[in-house]
Short mmCIF file of C-alpha atoms in Angstrom, two decimals:
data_model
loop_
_atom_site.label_atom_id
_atom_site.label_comp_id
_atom_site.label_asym_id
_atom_site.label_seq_id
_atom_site.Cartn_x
_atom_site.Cartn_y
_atom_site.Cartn_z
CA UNK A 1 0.00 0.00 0.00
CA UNK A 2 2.91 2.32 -0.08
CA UNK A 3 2.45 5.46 -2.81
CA UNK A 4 4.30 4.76 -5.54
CA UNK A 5 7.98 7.07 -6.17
CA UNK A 6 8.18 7.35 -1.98
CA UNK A 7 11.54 6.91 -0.28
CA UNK A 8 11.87 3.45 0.91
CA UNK A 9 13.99 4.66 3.87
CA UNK A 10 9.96 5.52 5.23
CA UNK A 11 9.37 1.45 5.12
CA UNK A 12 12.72 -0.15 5.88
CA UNK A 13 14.72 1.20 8.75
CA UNK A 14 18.21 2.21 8.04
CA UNK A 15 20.86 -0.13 9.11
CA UNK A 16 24.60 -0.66 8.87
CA UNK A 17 26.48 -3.91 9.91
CA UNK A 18 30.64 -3.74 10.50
CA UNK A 19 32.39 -6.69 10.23
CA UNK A 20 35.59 -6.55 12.32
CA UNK A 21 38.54 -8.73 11.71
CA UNK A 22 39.87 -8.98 15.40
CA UNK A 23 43.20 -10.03 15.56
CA UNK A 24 44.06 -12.90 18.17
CA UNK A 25 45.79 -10.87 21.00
CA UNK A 26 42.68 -8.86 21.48
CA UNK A 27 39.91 -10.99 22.79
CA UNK A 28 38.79 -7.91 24.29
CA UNK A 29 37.22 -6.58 21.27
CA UNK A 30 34.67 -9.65 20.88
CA UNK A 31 32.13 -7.77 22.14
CA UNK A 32 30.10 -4.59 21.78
CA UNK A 33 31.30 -2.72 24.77
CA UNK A 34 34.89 -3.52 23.74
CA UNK A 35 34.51 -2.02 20.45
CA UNK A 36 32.70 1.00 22.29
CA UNK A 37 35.76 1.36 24.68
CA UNK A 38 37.86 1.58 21.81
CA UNK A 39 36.50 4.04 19.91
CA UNK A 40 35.74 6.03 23.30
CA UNK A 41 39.98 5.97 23.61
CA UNK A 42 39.92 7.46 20.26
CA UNK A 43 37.57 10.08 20.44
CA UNK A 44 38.06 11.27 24.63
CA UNK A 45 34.58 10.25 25.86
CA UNK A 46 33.33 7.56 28.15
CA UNK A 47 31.76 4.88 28.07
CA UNK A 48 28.22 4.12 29.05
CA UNK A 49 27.75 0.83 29.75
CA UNK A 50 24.39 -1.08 30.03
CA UNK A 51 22.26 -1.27 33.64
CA UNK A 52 22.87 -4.43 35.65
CA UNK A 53 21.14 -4.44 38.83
CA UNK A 54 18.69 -7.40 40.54
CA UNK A 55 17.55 -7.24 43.68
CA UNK A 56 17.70 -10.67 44.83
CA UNK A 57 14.73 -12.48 46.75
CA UNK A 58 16.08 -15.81 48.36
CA UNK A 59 19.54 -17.20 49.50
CA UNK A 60 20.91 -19.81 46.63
CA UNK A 61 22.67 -23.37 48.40
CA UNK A 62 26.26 -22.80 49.08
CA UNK A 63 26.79 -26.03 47.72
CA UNK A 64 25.43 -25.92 44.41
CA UNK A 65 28.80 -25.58 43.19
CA UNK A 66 31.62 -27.58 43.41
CA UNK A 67 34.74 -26.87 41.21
CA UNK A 68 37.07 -30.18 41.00
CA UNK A 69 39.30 -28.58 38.91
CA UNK A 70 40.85 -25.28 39.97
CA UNK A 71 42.96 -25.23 37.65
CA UNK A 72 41.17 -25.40 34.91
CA UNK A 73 38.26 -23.62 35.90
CA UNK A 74 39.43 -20.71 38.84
CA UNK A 75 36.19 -19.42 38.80
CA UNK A 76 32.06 -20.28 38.51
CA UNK A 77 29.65 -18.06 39.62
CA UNK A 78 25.94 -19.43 39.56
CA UNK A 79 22.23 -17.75 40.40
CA UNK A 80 19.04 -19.25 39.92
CA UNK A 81 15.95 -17.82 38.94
CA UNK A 82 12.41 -19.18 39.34
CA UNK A 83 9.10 -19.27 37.73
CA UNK A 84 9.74 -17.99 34.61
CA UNK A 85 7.88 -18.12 32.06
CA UNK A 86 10.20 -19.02 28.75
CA UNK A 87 8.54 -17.55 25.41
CA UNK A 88 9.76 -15.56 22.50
CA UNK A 89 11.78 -12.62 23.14
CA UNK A 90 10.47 -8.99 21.96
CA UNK A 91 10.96 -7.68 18.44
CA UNK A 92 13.76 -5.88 19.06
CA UNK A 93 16.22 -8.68 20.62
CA UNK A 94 14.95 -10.96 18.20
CA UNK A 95 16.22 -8.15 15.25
CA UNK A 96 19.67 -7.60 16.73
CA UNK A 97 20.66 -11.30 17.08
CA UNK A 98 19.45 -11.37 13.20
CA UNK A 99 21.25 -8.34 12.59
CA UNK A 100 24.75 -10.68 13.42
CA UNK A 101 23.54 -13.77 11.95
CA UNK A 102 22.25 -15.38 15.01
CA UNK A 103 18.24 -17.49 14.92
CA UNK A 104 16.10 -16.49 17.98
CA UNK A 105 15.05 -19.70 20.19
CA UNK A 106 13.44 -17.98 23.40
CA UNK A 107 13.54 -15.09 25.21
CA UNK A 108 16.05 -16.71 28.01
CA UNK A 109 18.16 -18.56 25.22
CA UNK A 110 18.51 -15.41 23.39
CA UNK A 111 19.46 -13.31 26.43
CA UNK A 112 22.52 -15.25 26.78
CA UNK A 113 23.54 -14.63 23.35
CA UNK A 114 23.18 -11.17 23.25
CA UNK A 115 24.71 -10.75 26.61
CA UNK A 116 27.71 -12.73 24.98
CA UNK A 117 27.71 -10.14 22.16
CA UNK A 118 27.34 -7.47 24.10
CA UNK A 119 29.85 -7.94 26.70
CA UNK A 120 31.90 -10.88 25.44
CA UNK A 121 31.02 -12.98 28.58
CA UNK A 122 29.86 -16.64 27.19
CA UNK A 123 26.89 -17.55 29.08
CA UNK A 124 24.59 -20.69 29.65
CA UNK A 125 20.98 -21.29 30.72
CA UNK A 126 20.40 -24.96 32.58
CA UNK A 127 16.86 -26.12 33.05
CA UNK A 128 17.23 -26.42 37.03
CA UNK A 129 14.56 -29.22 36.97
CA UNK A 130 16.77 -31.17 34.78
CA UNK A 131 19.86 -31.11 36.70
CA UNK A 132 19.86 -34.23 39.08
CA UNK A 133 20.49 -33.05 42.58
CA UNK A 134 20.19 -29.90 42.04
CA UNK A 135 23.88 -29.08 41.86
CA UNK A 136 26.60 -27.87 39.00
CA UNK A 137 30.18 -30.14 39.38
CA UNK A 138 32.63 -29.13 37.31
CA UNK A 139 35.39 -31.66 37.18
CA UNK A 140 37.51 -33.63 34.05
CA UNK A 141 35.82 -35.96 32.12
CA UNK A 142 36.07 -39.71 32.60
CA UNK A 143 38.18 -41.48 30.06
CA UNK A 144 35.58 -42.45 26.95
CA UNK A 145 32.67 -40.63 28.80
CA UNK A 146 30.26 -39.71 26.51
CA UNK A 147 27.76 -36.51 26.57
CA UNK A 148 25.34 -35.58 23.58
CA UNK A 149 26.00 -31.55 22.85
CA UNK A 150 23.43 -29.57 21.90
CA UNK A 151 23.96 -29.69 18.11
CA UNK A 152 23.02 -34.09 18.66
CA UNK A 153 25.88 -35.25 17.49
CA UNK A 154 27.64 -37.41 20.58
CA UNK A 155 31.25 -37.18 21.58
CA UNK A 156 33.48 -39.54 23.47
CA UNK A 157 35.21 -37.58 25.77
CA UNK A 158 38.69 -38.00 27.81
CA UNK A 159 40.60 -36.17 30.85
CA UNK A 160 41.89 -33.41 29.10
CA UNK A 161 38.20 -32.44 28.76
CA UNK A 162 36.75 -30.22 31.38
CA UNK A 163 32.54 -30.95 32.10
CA UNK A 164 30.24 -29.62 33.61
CA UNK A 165 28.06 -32.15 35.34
CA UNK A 166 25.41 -32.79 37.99
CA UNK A 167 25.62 -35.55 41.01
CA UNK A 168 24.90 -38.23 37.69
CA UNK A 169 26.18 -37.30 34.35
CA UNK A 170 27.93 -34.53 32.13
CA UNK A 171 25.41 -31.56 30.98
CA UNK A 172 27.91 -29.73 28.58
CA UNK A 173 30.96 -29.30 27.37
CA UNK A 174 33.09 -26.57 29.85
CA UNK A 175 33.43 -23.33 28.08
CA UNK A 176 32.43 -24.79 24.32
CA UNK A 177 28.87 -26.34 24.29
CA UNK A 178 25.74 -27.79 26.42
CA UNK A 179 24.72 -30.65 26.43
CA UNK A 180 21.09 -31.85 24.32
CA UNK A 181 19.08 -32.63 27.38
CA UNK A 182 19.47 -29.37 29.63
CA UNK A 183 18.92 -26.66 28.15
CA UNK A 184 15.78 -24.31 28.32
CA UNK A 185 12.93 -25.10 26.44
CA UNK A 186 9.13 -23.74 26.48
CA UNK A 187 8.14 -25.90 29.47
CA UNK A 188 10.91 -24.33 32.00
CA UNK A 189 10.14 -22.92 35.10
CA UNK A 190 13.28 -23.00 36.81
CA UNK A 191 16.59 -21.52 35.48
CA UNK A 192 20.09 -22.05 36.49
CA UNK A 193 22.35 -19.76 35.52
CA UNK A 194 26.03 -19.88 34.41
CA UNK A 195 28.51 -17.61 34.53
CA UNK A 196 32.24 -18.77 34.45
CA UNK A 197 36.05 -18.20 33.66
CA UNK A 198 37.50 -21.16 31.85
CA UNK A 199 41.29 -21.91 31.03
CA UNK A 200 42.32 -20.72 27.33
CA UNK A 201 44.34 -23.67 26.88
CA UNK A 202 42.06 -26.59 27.99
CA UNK A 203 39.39 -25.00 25.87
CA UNK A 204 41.91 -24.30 22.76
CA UNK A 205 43.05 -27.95 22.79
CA UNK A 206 39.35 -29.98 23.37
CA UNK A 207 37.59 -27.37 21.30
CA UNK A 208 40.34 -28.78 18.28
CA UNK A 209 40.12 -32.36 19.29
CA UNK A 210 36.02 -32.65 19.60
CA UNK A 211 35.81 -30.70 16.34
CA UNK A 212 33.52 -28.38 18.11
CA UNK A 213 33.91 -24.49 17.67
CA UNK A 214 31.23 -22.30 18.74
CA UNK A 215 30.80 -18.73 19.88
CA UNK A 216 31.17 -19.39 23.25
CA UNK A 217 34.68 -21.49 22.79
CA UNK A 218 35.80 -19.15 20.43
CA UNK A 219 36.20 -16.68 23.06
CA UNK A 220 37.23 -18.51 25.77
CA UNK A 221 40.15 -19.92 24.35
CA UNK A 222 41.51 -16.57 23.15
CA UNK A 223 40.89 -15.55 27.22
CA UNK A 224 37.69 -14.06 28.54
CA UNK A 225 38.10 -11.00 31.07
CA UNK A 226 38.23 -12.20 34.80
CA UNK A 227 36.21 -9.57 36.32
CA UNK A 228 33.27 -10.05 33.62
CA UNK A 229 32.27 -12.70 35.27
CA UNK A 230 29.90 -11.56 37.93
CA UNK A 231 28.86 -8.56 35.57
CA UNK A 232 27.63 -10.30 32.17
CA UNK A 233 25.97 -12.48 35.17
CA UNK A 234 24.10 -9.70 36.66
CA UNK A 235 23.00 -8.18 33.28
CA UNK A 236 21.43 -11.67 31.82
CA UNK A 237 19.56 -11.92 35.19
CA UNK A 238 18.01 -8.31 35.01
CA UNK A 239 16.95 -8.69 31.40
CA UNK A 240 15.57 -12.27 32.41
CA UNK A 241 13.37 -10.87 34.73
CA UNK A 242 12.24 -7.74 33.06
CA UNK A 243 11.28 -9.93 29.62
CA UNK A 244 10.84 -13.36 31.09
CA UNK A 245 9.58 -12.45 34.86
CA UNK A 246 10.57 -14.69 37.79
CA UNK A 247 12.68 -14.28 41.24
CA UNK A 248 16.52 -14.11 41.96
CA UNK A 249 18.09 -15.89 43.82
CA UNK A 250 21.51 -13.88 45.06
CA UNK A 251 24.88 -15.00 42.90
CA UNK A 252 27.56 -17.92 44.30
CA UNK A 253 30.43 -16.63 42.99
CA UNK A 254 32.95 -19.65 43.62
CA UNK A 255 36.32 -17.99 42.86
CA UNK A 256 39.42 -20.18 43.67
CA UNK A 257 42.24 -18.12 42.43
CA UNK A 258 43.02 -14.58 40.91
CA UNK A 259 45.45 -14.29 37.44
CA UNK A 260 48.12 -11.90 38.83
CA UNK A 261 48.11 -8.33 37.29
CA UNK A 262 51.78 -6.65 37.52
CA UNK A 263 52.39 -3.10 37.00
CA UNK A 264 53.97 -2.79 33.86
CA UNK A 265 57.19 0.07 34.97
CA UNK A 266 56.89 2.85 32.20
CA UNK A 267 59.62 5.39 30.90
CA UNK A 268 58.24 7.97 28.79
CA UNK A 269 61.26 9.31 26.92
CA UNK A 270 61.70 5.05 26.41
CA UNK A 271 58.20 5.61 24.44
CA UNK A 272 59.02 8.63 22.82
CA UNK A 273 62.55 7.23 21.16
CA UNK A 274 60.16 3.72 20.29
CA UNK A 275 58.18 5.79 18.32
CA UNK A 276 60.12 8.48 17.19
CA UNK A 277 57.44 11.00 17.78
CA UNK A 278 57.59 14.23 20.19
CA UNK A 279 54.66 13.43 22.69
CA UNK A 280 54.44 15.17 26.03
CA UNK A 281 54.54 12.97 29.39
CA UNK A 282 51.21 14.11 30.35
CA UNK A 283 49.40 12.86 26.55
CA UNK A 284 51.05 9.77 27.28
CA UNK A 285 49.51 9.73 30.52
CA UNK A 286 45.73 10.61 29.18
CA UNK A 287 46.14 7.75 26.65
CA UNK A 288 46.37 5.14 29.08
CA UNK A 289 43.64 6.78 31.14
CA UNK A 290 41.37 6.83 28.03
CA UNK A 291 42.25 3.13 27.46
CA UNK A 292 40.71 2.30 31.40
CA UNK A 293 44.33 1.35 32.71
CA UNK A 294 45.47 2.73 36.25
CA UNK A 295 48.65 5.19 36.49
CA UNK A 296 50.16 5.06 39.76
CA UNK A 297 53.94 5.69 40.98
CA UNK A 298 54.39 8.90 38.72
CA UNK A 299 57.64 10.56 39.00
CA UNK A 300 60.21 12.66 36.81
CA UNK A 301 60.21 10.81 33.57
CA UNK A 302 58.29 8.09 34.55
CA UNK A 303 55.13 6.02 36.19
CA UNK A 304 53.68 2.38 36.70
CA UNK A 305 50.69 1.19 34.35
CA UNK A 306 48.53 -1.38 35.84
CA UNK A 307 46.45 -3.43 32.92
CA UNK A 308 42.94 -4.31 33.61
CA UNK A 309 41.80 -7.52 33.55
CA UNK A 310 40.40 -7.49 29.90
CA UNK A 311 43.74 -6.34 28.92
CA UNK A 312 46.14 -9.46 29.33
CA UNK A 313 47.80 -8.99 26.37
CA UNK A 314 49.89 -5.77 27.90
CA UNK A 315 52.93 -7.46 29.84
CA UNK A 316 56.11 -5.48 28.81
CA UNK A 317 56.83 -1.59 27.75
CA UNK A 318 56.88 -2.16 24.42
CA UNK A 319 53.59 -3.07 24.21
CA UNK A 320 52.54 0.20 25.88
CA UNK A 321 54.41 2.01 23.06
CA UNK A 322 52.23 0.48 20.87
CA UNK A 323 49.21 1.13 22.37
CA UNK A 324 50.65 4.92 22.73
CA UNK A 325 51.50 4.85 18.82
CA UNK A 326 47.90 3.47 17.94
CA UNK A 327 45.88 5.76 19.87
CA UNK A 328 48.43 9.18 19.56
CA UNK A 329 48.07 8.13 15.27
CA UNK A 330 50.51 5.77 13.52
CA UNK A 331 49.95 8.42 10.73
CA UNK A 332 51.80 10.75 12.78
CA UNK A 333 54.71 8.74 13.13
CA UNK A 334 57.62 10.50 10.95
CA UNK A 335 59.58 8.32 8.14
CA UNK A 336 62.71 8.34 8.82
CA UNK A 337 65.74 7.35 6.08
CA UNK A 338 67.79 4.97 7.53
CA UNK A 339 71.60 4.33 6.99
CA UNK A 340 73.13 0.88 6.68
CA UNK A 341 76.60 0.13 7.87
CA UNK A 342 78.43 -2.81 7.20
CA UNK A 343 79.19 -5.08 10.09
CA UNK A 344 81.97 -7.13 8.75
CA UNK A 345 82.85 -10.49 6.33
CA UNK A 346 80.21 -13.00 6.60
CA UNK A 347 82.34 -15.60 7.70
CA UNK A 348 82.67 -13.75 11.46
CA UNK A 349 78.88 -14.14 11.37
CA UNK A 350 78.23 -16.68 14.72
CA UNK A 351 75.68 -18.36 12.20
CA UNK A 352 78.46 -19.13 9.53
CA UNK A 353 79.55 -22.01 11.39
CA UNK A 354 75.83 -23.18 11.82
CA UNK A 355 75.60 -23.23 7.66
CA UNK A 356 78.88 -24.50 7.44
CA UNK A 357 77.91 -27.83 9.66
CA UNK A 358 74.09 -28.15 8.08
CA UNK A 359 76.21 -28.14 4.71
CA UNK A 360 78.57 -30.86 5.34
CA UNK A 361 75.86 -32.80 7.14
CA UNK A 362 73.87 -32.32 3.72
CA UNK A 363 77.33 -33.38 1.59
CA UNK A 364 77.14 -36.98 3.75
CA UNK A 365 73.91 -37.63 2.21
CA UNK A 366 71.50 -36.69 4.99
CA UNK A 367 68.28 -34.77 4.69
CA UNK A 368 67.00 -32.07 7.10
CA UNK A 369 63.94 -32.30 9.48
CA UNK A 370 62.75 -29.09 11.07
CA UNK A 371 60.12 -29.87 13.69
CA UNK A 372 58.93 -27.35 15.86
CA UNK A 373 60.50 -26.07 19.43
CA UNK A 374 57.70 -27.16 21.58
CA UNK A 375 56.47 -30.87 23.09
CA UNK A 376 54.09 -32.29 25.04
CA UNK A 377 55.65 -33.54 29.05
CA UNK A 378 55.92 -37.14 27.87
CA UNK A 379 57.64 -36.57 24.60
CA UNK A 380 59.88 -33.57 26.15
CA UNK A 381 61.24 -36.04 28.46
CA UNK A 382 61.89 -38.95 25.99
CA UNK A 383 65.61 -37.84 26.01
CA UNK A 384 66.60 -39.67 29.63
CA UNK A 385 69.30 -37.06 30.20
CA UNK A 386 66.48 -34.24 31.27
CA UNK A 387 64.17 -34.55 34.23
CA UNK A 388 60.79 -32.50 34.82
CA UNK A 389 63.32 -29.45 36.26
CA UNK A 390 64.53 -28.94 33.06
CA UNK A 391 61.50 -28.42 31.59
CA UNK A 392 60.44 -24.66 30.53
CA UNK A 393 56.42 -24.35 30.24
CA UNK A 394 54.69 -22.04 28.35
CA UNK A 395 52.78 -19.07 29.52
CA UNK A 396 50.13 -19.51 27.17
CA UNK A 397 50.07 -22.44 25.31
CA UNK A 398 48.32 -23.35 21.96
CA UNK A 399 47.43 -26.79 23.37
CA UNK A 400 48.64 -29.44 26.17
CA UNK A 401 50.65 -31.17 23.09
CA UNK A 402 52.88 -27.91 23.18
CA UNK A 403 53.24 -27.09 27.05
CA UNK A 404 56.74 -27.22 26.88
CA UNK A 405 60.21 -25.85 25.26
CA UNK A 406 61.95 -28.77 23.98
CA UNK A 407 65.02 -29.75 26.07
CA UNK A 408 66.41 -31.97 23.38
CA UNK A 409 65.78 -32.40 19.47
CA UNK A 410 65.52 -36.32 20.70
CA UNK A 411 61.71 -36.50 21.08
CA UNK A 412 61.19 -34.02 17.13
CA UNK A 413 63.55 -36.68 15.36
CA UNK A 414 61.53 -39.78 16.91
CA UNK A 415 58.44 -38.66 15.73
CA UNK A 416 59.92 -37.81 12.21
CA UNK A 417 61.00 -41.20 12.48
CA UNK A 418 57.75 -42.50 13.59
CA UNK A 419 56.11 -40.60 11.05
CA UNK A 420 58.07 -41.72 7.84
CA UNK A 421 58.23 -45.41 9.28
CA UNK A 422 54.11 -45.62 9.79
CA UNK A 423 54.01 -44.75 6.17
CA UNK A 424 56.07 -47.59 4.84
CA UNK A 425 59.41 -44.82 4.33
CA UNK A 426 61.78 -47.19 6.49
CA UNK A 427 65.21 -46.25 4.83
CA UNK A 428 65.80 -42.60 6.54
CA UNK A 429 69.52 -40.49 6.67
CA UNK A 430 67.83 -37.58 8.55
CA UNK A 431 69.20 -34.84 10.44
CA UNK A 432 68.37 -31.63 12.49
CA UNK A 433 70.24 -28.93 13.75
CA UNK A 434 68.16 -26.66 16.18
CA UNK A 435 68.02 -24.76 19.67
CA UNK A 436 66.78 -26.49 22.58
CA UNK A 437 65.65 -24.54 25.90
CA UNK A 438 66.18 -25.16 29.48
CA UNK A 439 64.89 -24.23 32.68
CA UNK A 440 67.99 -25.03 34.66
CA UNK A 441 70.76 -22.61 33.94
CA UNK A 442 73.58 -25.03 34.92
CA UNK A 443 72.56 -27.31 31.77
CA UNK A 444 72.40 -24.24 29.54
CA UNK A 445 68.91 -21.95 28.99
CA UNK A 446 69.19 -21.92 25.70
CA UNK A 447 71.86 -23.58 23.19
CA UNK A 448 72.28 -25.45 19.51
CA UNK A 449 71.92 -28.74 19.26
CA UNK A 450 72.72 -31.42 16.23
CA UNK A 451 70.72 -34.90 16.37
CA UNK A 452 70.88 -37.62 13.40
CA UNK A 453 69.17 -40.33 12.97
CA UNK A 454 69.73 -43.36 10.71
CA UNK A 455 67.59 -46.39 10.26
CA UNK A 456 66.55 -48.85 7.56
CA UNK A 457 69.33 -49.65 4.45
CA UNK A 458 72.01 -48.00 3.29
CA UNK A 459 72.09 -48.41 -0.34
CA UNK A 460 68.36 -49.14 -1.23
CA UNK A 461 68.92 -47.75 -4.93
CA UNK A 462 71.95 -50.25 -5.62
CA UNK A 463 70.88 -54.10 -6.59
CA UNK A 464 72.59 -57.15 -5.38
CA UNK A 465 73.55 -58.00 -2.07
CA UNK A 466 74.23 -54.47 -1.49
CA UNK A 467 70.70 -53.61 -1.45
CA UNK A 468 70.11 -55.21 2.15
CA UNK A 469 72.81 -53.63 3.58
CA UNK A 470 71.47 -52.02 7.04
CA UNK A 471 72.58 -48.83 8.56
CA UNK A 472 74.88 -50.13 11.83
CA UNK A 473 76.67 -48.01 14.57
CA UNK A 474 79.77 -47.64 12.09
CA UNK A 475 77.82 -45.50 9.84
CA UNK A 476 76.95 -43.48 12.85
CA UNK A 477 80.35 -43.37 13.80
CA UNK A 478 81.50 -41.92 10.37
CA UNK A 479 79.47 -39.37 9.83
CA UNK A 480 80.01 -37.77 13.37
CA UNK A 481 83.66 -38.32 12.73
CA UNK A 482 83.97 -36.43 9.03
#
């Protein structure tokens, strides 16, 4: 019925979409109010961020919780709400989970997800009357326990997979998916809420071995914000009972351990020679301010930055140079010509002799592996001359199969071996020359190592009897010898 030649801006509300490409350092900026403290940094206002207050009616069980695993879970916070009634959510929450790509299921259901957009907390909804005993468990999974997710399809689960369960059986999959049988549907009346902090690690390396990747894991294994906790669980639970109704039971906040926050010791003319730019001490100052983090300790030429917790990706100065360049303008960074001066003949070079030893190892007939410079503990301690105090763990890592620095190229060079052998490639002349890393300074922190490997025959391109000649210690022996 609309006139013919009208605007069709009248009939169709105006609407623009960004799509961000967030790099992985900056989990921080999954989420709507991390975008909005960005660009508040960038233009010098604050932000305002969304209402969160319940006023609880009842006391919740201190022991609805129990956390197995501190470790791997250092903190779950839980709240229940009753007599709700679950429906579908108003128009306009059901238009901005379309407007990111994301179907409407119920008003509760969809409260989660937008609080997870919103504020980048992962949340999930259990149907309290479907939890046996009332309680949440979080503990590892039994070897070859099994649990049905939410998208049917049923996984056999081991230890390095952290559950959440109740007094009977896992309910979902810690910090990646629920599980089919407890979630909210139309005929809940009783909601238990969760709200939790999960290790990046654990969830990295199940999320990769289930073959599961969702919203909520994609966050969590980058690393959620500590603090958000309690505050994406406050904000679900007021917009559950304003569109859904019901009563609140206070929060259990079960928090085990805190991930330390050191001040990060800041020299401003350090920043200004970084970045080559003339900034004053007190602009450097207002930038971190306008990025949320606390200044503390100022004195001539300098002053102690303390991250906050969605930050954990500032740990050294040089990242607060960067944050200083990004926010001051890389634009205004001047270019500078540069002069080159030569540093002497390349045989003085410390990694001539390095090239000088891969070639002659390559002359002997031997082909290079290159494997990387982390192992699992079992594989970092297949060379019997290191113990567990020699091993260096990683801060951070990518999976449980790469907690470690290597301490020898021993365990690389077996699996090469292993690898070549399983796939019917027995006659191998193999080398590598790489560093290997130590915690214990006696042995060396950090040094270059050389191991070969020979198995299999000698001569399989020759015919004769010569063809079944086997690799032996003497072969060994000559190589290391020319």
């Amino acid at each position: 019925d609309a006139p013919l030649g009208s605007s069709f801006i009248e009939y169709m509300k105006a609407d623009t979409s960004y799509d961000l490409e967030i790099t992985p350092n900056r989990p921080d900026l999954l989420s709507h109010v991390g975008i909005a403290r960005e660009i508040a940094a960038l233009s010098g206002v604050k932000v305002k961020y969304p209402s969160q207050s319940v006023s609880p009616k009842s006391m919740i069980p201190a022991d609805t919780v129990e956390i197995k695993d501190s470790e791997l879970c250092p903190r779950y916070s839980a709240r229940i709400i009753r007599n709700v009634k679950v429906g579908e959510s108003p128009e306009w929450l059901k238009q901005r989970l379309k407007s990111v790509g994301l179907r409407p299921i119920n008003n509760v259901v969809d409260i989660t997800n937008f609080v997870l957009l919103e504020l980048g907390q992962p949340l999930h909804a259990f149907d309290l009357s479907l939890l046996e005993g009332g309680k949440i468990i979080v503990r590892r999974a039994v070897d070859d326990e099994k649990i049905i997710a939410l998208d049917g399809k049923e996984y056999k689960l081991n230890r390095n997979n952290l559950v959440i369960c109740d007094v009977r059986r896992p309910v979902a999959l810690a910090g990646i998916m629920g599980g089919e049988h407890s979630g909210v549907v139309e005929t809940t009346k009783d909601v238990l809420l969760e709200s939790a902090y999960f290790k990046p690690s654990n969830i990295r390396s199940s999320s990769r071995e289930l073959g599961i990747s969702s919203d909520s894991s994609y966050r969590f294994e980058r690393g959620v914000d500590f603090d958000m906790v309690v505050n994406a669980s406050d904000r679900a639970a007021a917009l559950i009972l304003e569109l859904a109704g019901g009563e609140a039971t206070e929060m259990l906040d079960v928090c085990l351990s805190r991930p330390e926050i050191k001040p990060i010791a800041c020299r401003f003319e350090k920043i200004r020679r970084l970045l080559g730019v003339g900034i004053t001490d007190v602009e450097i100052m207002e930038i971190f301010k306008r990025l949320e983090l606390g200044v503390s300790d100022i004195a001539y030429g300098s002053c102690n930055v303390i991250p906050t917790s969605f930050r954990g990706d500032l740990r050294e100065e040089a990242d607060l140079a960067e944050e200083v360049a990004r926010i001051h303008g890389l634009d205004k960074i001047p270019l500078v010509a540069l002069s080159a001066v030569a540093g002497g003949s390349f045989k003085k070079d410390a990694y001539a002799v390095v090239e000088e030893a891969r070639n002659q190892l390559i002359a002997l007939g031997l082909d290079e592996a290159m494997n990387y410079s982390y192992a699992d503990e079992k594989a970092a301690l297949a060379d019997s001359r290191y113990g567990k105090d020699h091993l260096l763990a990683m801060s951070n890592p990518i999976s449980h199969e790469s907690a470690f620095m290597r301490p020898s190229l021993l365990s690389g060079m077996l699996r090469t071996v292993e690898h070549n052998i399983s796939r019917k490639n027995t006659d191998l002349a193999v080398f590598e020359l790489g560093t290997v890393y130590s915690a214990d300074a006696k042995a060396g922190e950090e040094k270059l190592e050389c191991c070969i490997a020979l198995t299999g025959r000698k001569h399989p391109e020759r015919f004769s009897a010569e063809k079944g000649v086997l690799y032996d210690f003497y072969d060994l022996k000559g190589v290391l010898e020319s």
